[in-house]
Coordinates of C-alpha atoms in Angstrom, one line a residue:
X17 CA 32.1 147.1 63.7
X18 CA 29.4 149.4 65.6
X19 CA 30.6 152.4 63.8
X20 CA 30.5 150.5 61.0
X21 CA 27.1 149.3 61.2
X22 CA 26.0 152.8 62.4
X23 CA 27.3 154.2 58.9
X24 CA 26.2 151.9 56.6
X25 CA 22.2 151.0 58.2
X26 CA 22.3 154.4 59.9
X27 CA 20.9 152.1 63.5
X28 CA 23.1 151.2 66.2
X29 CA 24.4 147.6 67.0
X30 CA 24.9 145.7 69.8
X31 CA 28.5 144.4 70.2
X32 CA 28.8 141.0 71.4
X33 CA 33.0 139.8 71.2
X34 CA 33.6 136.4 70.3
X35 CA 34.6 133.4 73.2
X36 CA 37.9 133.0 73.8
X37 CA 38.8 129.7 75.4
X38 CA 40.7 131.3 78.5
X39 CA 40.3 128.4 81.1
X40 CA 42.1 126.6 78.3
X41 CA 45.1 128.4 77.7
X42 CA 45.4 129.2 82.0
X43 CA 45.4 125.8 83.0
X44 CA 49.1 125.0 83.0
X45 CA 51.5 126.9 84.3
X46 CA 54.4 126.3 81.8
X47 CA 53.1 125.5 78.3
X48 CA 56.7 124.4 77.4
X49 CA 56.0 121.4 79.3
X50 CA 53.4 120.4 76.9
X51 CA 55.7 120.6 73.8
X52 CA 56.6 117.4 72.0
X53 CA 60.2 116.4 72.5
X54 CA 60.9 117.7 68.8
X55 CA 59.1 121.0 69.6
X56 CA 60.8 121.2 73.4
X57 CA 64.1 120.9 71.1
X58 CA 62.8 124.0 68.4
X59 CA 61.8 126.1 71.4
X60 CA 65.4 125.4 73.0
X61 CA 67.0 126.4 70.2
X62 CA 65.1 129.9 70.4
X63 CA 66.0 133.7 71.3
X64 CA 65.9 134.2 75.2
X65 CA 64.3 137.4 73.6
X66 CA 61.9 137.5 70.9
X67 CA 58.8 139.1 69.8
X68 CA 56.1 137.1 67.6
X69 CA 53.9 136.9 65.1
X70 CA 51.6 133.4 64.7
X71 CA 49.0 133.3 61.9
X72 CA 47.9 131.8 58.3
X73 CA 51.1 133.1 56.6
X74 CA 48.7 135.2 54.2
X75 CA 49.4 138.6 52.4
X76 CA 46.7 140.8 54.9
X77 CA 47.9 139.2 58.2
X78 CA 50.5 141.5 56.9
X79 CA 53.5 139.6 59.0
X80 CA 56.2 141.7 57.2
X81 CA 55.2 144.5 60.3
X82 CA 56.4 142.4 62.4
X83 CA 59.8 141.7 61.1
X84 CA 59.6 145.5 60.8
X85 CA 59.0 146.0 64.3
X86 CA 62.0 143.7 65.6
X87 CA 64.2 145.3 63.1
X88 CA 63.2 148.7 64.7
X89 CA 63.1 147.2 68.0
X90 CA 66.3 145.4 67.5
X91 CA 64.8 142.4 69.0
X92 CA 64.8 138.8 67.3
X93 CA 61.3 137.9 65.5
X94 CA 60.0 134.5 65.4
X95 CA 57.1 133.9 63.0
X96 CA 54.9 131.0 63.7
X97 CA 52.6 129.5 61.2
X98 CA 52.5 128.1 57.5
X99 CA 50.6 129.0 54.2
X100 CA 51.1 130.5 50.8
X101 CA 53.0 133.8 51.8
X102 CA 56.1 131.8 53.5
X103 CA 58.2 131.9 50.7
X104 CA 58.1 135.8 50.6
X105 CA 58.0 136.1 53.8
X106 CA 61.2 134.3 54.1
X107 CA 63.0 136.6 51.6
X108 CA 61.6 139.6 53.1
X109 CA 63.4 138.6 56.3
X110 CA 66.6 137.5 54.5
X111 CA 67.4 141.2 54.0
X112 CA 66.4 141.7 57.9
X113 CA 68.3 143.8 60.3
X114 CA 67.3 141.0 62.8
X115 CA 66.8 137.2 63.3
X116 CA 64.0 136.1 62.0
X117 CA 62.9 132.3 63.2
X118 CA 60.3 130.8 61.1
X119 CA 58.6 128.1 63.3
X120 CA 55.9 126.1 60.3
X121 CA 53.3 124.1 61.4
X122 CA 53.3 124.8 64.7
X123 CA 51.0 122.5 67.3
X124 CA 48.7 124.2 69.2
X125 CA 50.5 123.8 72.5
X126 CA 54.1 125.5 70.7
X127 CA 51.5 128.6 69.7
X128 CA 50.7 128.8 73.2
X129 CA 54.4 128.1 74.5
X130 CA 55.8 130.7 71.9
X131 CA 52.9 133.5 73.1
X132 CA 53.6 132.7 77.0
X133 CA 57.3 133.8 76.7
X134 CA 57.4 135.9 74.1
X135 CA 58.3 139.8 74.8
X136 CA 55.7 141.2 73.2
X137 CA 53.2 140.0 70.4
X138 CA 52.4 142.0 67.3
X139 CA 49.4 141.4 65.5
X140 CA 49.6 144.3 62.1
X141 CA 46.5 142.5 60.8
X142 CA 43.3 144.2 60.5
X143 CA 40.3 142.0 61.8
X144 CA 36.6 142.4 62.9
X145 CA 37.9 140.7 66.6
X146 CA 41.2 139.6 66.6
X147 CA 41.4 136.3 68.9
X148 CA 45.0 135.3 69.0
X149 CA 46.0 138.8 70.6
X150 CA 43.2 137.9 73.5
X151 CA 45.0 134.6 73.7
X152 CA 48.1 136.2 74.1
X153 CA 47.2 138.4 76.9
X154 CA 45.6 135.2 78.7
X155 CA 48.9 134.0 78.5
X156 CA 50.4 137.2 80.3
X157 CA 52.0 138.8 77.2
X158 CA 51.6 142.5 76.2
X159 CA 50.3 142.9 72.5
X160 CA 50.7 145.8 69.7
X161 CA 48.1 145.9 67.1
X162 CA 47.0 147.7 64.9
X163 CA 44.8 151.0 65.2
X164 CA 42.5 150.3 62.8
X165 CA 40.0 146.8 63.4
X166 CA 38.8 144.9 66.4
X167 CA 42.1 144.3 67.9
X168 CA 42.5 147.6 69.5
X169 CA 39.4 146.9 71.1
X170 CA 40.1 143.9 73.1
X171 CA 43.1 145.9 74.5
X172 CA 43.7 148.5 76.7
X173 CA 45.9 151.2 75.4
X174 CA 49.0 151.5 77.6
X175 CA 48.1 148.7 80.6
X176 CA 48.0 145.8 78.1
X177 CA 49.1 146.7 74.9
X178 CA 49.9 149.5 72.1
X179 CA 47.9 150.2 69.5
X180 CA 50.1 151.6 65.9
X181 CA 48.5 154.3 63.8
X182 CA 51.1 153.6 61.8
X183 CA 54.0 151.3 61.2
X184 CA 57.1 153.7 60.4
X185 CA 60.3 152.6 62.2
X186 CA 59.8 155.1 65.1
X187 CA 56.4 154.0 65.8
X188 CA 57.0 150.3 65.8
X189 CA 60.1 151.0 68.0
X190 CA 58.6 153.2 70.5
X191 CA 55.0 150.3 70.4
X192 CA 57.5 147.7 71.6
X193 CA 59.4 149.3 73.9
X194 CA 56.2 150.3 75.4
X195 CA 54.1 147.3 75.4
X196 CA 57.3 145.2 76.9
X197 CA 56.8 147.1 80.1
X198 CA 53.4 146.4 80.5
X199 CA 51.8 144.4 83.1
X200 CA 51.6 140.8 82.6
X201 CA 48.8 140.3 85.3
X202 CA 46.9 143.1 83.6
X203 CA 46.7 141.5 80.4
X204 CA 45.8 137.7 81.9
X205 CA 42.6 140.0 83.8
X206 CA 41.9 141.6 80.7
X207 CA 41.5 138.5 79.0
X208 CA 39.2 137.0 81.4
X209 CA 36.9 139.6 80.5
X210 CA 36.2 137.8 76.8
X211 CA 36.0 134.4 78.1
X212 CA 33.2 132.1 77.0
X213 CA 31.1 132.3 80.4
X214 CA 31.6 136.0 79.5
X215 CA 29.8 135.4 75.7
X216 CA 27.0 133.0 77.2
X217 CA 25.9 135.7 79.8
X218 CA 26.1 138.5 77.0
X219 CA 24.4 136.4 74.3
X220 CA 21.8 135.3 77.1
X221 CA 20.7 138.9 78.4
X222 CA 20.8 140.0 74.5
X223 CA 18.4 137.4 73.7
X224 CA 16.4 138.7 77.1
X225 CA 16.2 141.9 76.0
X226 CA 15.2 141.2 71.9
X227 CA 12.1 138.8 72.7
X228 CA 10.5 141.6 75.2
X229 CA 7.3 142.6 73.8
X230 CA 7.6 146.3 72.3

């Protein structure tokens, strides 16, 4: 977005990140224990071993790289979600190499319960920010993004996540492997560093600094 900025109005930006609600998402130890009994069934039912992908189920949040990334990982995908790309999402994964779970409508609680335990979450979409990967890390869970947009930002390359320049089989492979190694209490301290006290101090100084007399 800065470089962005920079090119367009030639002047440089300050770069404040959006709140994430961390204290939310850190205040129960299992989030499986918040599941309805339905979703506590769905969730049984599961993978042990899964990676995810949770969004609008929309062409750009491009959720076809992450059936691509199990299928080169060999790992089972679950996609959580709902909207007007389901239906090819569904056939896309039909001619998978691996499992694809589609979890629709998910509560906010199951998003949370899926993200805690799952191996790794991929996020292909390109974004200004990117929350859910931030919420994902809160949760203890490496992420792999994508280079290009805000979510390679909010994650450190190679302690809490991997960042894909591009998405051929080799490259998705080798990002999950990688990012299933990494540090689960690296990515919950990462994540503290976007919480919403986080934002109000930023915003605060910011504001500080822009009514100073010149």
């Amino acid at each position: 977005m800065r470089n962005r900025i920079r090119r367009v109005w030639d002047t440089d930006a300050t770069v404040i990140y959006p709140p994430v609600d961390i204290s939310r998402l850190s205040r129960r130890g299992d989030w499986r224990d918040a599941l309805s009994a339905t979703e506590a069934a769905t969730f049984q039912a599961l993978p042990g071993t899964y990676i995810l992908g949770a969004s609008r189920f929309v062409p750009y949040k491009a959720l076809d790289r992450v059936i691509d990334a199990g299928a080169a990982a060999g790992v089972p995908v679950v996609l959580a979600g709902s909207g007007p790309d389901e239906t090819r999402l569904r056939a896309y994964a039909a001619e998978s190499s691996t499992p694809v779970i589609f979890v629709s409508r998910p509560s906010d609680e199951m998003v949370a319960a899926l993200m805690q335990h799952a191996l790794v979450y991929v996020f292909p979409a390109v974004e200004d920010f990117g929350i859910m990967p931030v919420e994902a890390m809160a949760l203890g869970t490496p992420v792999v993004v994508n280079a290009v947009g805000g979510a390679s930002e909010s994650m450190l390359e190679d302690v809490t996540g991997v960042s894909v320049h591009d998405f051929s089989h080799e490259s998705l492979a080798s990002a999950v492997t990688a990012a299933s190694r990494l540090s689960g209490l690296a990515c919950r301290e990462r994540a503290r560093e976007f919480s919403t006290n986080r934002f109000t101090s930023e915003i605060r100084d910011w504001m500080s600094l822009s009514l100073q007399p010149a």
